[in-house]
Coordinates of C-alpha atoms in Angstrom, one line a residue:
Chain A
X1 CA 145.6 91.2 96.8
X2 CA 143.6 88.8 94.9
X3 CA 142.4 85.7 95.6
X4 CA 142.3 83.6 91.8
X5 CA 139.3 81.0 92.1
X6 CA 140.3 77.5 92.1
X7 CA 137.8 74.9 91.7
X8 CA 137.3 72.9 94.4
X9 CA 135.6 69.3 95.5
X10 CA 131.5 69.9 95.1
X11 CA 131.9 72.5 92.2
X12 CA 131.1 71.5 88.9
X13 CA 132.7 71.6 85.5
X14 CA 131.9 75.4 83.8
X15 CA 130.8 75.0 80.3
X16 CA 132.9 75.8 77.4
X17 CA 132.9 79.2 75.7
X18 CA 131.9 79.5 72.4
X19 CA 135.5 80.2 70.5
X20 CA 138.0 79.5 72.9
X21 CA 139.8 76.5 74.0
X22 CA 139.5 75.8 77.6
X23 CA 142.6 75.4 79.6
X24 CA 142.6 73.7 83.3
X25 CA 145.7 75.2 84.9
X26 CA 147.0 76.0 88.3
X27 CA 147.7 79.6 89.0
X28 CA 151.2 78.3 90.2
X29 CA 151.6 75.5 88.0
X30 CA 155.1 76.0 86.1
X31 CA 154.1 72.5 83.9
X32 CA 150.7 74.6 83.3
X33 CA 152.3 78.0 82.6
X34 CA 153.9 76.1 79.9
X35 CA 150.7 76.0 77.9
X36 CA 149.8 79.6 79.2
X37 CA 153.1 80.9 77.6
X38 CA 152.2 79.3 74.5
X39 CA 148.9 80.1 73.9
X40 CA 149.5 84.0 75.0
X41 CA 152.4 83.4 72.7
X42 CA 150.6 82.7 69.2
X43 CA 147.7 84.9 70.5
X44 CA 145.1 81.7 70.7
X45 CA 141.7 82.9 72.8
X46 CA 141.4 80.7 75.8
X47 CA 139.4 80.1 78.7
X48 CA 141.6 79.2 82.0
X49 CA 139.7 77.3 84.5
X50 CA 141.5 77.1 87.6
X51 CA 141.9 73.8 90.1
X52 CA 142.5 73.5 93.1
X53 CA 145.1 70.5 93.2
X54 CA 144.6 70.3 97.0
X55 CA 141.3 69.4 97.1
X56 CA 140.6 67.9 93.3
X57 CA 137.0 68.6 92.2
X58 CA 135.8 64.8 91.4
X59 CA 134.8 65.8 87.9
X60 CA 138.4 67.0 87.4
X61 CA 140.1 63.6 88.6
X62 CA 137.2 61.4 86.5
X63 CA 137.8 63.4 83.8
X64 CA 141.3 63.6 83.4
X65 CA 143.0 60.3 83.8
X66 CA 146.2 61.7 85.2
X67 CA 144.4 64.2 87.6
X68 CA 146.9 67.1 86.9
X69 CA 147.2 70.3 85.0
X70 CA 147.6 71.5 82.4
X71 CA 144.9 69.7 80.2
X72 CA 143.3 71.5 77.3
X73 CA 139.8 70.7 75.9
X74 CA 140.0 71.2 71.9
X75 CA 138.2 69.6 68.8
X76 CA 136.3 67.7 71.5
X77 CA 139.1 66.1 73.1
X78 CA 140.8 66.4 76.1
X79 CA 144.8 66.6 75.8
X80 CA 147.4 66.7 78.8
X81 CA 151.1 66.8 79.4
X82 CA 152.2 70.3 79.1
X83 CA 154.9 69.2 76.1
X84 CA 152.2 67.6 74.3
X85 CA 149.8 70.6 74.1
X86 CA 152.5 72.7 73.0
X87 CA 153.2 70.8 70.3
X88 CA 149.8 70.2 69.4
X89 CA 149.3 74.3 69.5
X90 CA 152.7 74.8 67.4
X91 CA 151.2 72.3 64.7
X92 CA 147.5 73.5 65.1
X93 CA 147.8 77.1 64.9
X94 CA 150.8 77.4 62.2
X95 CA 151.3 81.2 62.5
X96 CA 154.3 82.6 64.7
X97 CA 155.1 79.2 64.5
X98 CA 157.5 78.6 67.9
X99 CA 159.2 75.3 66.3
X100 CA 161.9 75.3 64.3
X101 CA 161.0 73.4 60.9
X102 CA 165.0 71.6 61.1
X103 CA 164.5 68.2 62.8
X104 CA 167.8 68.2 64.4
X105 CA 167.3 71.4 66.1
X106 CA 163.7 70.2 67.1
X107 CA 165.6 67.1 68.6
X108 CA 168.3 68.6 70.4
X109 CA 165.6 71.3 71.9
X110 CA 163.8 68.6 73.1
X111 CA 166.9 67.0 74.3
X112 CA 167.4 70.0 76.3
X113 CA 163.9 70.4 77.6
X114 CA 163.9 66.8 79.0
X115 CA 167.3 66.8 80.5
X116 CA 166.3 70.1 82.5
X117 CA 164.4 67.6 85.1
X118 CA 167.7 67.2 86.6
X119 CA 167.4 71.0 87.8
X120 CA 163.9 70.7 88.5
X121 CA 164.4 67.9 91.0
X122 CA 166.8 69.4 92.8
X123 CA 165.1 72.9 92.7
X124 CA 161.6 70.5 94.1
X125 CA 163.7 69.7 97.1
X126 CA 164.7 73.1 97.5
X127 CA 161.0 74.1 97.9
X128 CA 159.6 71.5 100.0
X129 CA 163.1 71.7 102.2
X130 CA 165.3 74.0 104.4
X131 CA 167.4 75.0 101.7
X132 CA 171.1 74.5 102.1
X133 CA 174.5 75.0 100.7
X134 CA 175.2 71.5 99.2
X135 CA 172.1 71.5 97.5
X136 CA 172.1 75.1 96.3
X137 CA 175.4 73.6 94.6
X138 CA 174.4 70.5 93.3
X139 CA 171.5 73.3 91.9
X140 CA 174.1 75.4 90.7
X141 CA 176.0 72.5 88.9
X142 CA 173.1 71.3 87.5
X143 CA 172.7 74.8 85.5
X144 CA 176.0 74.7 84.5
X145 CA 175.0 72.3 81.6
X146 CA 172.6 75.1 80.8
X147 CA 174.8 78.5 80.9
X148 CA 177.3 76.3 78.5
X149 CA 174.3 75.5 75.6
X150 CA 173.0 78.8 75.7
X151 CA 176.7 80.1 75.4
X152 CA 177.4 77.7 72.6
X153 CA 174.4 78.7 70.9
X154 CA 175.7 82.0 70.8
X155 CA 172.6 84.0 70.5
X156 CA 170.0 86.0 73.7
X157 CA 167.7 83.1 73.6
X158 CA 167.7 79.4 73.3
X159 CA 165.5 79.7 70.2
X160 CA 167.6 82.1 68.4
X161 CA 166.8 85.7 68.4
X162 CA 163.6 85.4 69.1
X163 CA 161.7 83.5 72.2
X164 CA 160.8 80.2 70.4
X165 CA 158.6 76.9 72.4
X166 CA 162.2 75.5 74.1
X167 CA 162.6 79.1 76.0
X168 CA 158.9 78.8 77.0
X169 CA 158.9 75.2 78.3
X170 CA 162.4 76.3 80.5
X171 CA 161.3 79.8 81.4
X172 CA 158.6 79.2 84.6
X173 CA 161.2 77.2 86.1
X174 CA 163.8 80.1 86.1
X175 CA 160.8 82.6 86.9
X176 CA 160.3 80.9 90.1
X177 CA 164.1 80.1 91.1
X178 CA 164.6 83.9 92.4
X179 CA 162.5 83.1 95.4
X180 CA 165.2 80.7 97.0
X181 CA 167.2 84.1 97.6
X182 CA 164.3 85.6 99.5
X183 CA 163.5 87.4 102.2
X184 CA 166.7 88.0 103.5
X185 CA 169.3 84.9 101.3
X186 CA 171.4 87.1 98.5
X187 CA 173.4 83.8 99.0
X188 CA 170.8 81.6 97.6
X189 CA 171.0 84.4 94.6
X190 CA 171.8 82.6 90.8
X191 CA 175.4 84.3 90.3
X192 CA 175.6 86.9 87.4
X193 CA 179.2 85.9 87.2
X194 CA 179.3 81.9 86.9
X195 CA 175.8 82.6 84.4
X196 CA 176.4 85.6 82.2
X197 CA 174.3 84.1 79.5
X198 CA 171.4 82.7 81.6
X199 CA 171.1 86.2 83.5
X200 CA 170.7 87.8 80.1
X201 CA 168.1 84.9 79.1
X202 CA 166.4 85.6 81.8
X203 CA 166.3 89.4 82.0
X204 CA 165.0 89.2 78.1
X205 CA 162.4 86.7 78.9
X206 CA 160.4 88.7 81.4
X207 CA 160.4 92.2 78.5
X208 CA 158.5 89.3 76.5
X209 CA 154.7 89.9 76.1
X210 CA 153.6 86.1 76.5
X211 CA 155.8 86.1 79.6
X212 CA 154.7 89.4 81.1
X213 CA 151.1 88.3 80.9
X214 CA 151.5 85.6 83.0
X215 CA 154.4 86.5 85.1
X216 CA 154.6 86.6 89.0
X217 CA 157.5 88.1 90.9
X218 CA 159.5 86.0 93.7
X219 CA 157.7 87.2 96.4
X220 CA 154.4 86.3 94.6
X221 CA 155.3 82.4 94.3
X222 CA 157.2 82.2 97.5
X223 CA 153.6 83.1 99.3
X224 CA 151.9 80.3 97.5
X225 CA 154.8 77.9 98.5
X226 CA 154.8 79.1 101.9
X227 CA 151.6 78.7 102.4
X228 CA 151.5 75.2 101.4
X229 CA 154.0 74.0 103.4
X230 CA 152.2 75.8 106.5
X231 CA 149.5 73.6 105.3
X232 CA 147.1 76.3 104.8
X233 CA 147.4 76.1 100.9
X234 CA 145.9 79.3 99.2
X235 CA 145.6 80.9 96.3
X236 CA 146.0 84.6 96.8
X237 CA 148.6 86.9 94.8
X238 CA 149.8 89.2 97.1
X239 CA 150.0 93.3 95.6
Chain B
X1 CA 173.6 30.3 70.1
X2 CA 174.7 33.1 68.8
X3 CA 177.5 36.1 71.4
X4 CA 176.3 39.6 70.3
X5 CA 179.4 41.6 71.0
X6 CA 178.5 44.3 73.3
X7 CA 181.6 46.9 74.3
X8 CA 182.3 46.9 77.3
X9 CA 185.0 48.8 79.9
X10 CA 188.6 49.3 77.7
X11 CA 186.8 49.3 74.3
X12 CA 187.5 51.9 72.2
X13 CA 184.6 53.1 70.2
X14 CA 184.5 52.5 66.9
X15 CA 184.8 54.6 63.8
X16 CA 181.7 55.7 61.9
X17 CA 180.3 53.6 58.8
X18 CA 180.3 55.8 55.6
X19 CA 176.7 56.3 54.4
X20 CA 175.4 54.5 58.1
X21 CA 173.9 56.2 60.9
X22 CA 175.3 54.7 63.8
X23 CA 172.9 53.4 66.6
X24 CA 174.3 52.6 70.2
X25 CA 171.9 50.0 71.7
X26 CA 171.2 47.0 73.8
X27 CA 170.2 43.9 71.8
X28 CA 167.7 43.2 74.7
X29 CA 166.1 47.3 75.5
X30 CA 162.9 47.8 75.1
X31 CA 163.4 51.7 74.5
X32 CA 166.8 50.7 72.1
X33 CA 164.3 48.6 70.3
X34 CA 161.8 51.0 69.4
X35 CA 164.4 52.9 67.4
X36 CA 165.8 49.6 65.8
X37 CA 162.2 49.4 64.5
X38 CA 161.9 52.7 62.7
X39 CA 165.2 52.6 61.2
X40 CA 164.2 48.8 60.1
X41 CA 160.4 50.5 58.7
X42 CA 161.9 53.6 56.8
X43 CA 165.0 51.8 55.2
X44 CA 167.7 53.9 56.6
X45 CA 171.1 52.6 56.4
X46 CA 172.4 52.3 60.5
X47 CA 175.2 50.5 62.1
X48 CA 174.2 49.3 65.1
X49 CA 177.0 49.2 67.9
X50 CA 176.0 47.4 71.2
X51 CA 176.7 48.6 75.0
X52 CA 177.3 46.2 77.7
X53 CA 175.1 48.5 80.1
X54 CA 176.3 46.6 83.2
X55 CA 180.1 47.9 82.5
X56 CA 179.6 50.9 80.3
X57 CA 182.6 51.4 78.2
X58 CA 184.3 54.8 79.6
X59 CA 184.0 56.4 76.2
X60 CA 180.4 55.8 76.2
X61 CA 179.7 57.8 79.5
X62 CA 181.8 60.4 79.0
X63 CA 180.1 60.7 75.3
X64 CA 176.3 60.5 76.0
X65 CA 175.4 62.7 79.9
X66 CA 172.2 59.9 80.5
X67 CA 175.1 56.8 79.3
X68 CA 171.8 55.0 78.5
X69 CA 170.7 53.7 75.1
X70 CA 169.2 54.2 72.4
X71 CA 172.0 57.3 71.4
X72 CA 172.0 57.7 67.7
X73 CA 174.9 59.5 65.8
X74 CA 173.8 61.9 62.7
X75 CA 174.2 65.6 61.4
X76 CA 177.7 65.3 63.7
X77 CA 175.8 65.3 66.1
X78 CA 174.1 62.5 69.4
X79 CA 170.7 62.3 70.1
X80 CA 168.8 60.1 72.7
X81 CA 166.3 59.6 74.3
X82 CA 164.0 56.7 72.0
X83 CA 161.3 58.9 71.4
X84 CA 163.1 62.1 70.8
X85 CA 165.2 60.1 68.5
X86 CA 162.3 58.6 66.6
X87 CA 160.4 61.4 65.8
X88 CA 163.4 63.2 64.7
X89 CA 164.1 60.2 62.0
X90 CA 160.2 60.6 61.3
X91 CA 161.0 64.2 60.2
X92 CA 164.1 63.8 58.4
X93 CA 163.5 60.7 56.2
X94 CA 159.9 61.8 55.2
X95 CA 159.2 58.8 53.1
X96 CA 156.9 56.3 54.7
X97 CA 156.1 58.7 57.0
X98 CA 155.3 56.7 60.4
X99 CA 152.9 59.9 62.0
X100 CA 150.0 61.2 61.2
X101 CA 149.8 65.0 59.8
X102 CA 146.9 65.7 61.9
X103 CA 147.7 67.6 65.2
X104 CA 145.3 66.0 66.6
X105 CA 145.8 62.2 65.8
X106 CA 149.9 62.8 67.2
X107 CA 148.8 64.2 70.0
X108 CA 146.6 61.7 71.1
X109 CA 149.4 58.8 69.9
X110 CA 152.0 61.2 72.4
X111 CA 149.7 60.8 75.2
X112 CA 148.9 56.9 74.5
X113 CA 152.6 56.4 74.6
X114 CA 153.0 58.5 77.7
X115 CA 150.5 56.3 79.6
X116 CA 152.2 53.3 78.6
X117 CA 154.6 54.2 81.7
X118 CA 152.1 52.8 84.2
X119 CA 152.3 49.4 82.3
X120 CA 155.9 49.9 82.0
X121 CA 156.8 50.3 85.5
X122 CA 154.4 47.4 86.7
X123 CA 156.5 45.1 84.1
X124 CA 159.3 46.1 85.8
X125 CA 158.6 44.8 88.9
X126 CA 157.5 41.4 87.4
X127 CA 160.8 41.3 85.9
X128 CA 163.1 41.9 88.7
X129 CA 160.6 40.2 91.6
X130 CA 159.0 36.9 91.7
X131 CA 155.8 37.6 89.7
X132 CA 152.6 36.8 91.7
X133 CA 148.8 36.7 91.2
X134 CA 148.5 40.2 92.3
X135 CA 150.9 42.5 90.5
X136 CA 149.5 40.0 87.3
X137 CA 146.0 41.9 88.1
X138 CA 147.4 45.5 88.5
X139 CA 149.3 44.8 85.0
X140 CA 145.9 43.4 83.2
X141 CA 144.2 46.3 84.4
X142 CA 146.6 48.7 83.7
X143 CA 146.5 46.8 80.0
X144 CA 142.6 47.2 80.1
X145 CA 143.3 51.0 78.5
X146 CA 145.0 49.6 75.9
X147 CA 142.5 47.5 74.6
X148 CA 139.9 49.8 75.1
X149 CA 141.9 52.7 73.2
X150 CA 142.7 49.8 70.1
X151 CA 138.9 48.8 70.3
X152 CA 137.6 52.5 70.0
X153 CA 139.9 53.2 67.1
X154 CA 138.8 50.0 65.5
X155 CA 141.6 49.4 63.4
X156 CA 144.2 46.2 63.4
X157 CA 147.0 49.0 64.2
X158 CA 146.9 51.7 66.5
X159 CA 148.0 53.9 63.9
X160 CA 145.1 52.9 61.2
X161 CA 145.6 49.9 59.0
X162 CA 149.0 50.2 58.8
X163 CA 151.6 50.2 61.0
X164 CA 153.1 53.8 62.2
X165 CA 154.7 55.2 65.2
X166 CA 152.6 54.5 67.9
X167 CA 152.7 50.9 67.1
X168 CA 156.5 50.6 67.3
X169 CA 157.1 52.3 70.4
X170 CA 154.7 50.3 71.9
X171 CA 155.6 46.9 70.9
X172 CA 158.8 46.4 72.8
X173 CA 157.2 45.7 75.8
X174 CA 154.8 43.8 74.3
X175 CA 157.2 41.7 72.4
X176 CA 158.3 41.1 76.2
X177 CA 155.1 40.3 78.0
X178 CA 154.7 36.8 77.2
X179 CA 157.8 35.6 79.1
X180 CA 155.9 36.0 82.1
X181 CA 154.1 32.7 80.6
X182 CA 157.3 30.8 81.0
X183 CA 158.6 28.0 81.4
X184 CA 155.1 26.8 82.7
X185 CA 152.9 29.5 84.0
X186 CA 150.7 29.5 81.7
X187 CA 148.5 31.7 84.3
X188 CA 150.4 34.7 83.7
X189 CA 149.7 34.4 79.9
X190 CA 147.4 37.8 79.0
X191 CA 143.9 36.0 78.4
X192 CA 142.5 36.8 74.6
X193 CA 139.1 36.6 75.6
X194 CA 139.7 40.0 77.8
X195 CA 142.2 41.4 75.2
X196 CA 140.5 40.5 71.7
X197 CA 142.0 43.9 70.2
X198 CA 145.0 43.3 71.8
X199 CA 145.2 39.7 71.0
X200 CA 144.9 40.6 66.8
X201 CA 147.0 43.3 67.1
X202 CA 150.1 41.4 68.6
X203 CA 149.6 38.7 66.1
X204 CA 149.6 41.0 63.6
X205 CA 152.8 43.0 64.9
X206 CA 154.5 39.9 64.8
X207 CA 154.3 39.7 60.9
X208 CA 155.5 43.3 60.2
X209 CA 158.9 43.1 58.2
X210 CA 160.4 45.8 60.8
X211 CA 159.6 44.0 63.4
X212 CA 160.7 40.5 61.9
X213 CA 164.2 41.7 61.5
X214 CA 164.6 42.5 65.1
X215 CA 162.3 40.1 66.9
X216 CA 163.0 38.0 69.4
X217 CA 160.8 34.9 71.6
X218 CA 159.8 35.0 75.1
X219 CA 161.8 32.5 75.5
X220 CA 165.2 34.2 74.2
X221 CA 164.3 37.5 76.4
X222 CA 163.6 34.9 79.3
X223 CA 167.2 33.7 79.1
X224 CA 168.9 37.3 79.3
X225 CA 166.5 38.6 82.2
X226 CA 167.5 35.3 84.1
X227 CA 170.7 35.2 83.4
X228 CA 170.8 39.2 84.8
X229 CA 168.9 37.9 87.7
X230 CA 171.4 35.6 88.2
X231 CA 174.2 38.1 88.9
X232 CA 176.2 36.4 85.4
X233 CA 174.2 38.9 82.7
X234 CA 175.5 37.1 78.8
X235 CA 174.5 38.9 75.3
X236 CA 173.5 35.6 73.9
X237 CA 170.4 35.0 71.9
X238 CA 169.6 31.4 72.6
X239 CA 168.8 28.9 69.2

């Protein structure tokens, strides 16, 4: 296994690197994989620097007036929220552009991104909780909404044919819901049946290269959360 | 005084205008407002239709999943969401074009509009509590960013010399600050000689046509928030 370095309270702030933008993330982050996705995405050379969200490094919380990841250093300015870097990217760096040039599709895509926070605060009490029945179905009603758009879309990804930015702002939510149905919970498994679509999505999404390079399995993220709420937060990927 | 109809429980909701976008909004919403204001800057033809928010018309709830305003109609199809929606009529009516084309520049106006939350949610508890001395000083100093962002672009507009985006989803809530004033509390009136920037900028907000057209005083705000207070909420705009 490997333990990924995470800055920490008394370290200081590495200097940039000539030709790359530097990225502060969380190995875990889904909010920071969002940018990770992106920038693997249109092949844009990066630097990840690694905090440890625990124990904030005080030149990470003057620094960045939110305190949280992702935030991305580039043309000598600091940017954060995960949505606004990827836009920013999409506009900066115009080839395998991720956005669709129609404003109405660019709406309702960001209609959809935003109104999957209803998923993600059920799926944070689901992490930090026992998880239970009723709330695995409020879960599973809460991803209804989501089965029906792709369905209605009609086509493997929310994007179209290919994985576009809405696919990669959803995706490291649904790469880290599998872990509610582990070690031994097949009843806490997302049902192939009630979510053809959404199965499919998600089967395609982990063949794709952005996705791969940053992936974790289950078992990978449900360490990290476990060890959190043991209070003996680390950050070690287990083989 | 002047009833603005608002539809209510048993309406029925209303045909679409030929030629009109339709807007559904809330004479007094801040976030209703900011959409108002870039329809009102680019010219487009919209027909506003107004929600009694206290009892939502059925229609309205089962037609729009948040039920909250702003919600435009176009393409066939509803957007909301104020930002979302603004950026979206941004894009489609490219004339007077209210963003910048420089990555860069948007992505700092995203994150400026972002951070407005903290003031937001502190003017939200002086609206629905008694306001004292203390909230007043975590909303000046939460306000201190936005002076110091106005004076370090040094411009009259946040967006340059002219107004653009940024300035109209911002001004809302600042169309709404000085009822905190009123009747006679002229201590929780935001002090010039901290906010110089600030000060010039509201001023000069005040005489954009956009904003002219859907302006109203402190005073007229005062009179729905109390009258909501009061448990007996009216649509009327006071003379």
């Amino acid at each position: 296994m490997a333990a990924i370095e995470h800055l920490t309270v008394g370290s200081t702030d590495p200097p940039l690197v000539e030709g790359k933008l530097r990225l502060y993330s969380m190995r875990f982050c889904p909010y920071a994989a969002r940018v990770h996705l992106v920038l693997n995405a249109k092949k844009i050379p990066y630097d990840p620097v690694y905090i440890n969200l625990i124990n904030k490094p005080e030149w990470y919380t003057s620094r960045i007036p939110t305190g949280k990841v992702p935030a991305l250093v580039t043309e000598g300015t600091d940017l954060y929220e995960s949505l606004i870097i990827a836009n920013y990217l999409d506009e900066k760096y115009p080839e395998n552009k991720l956005q669709s040039d129609d404003p109405l599709r660019k709406a309702k895509d960001s209609i959809l991104i935003e109104s999957f926070g209803k998923v993600g605060s059920i799926m944070y009490k689901m992490y930090f909780n026992d998880i239970d029945t009723e709330t695995f179905d409020q879960f599973l009603g809460a991803l209804d909404d989501f089965e029906k758009e792709l369905s209605s879309r009609g086509t493997t990804f929310y994007g179209g044919n290919t994985v576009k930015l809405v696919d990669y702002m959803l995706w490291p939510f649904f790469e880290r819901m599998s872990m509610f149905a582990l070690p031994d919970k097949p009843q806490f498994k997302i049902p192939e049946s009630r979510f053809p679509c959404l199965t499919k999505w998600m089967s395609a999404m982990k063949g794709d290269e952005a996705v791969k390079q940053h992936y974790l399995r289950p078992d990978q993220h449900a360490h990290h959360l476990n060890m959190r709420k043991a209070g003996t937060p680390d950050y070690i990927i287990i083989e």
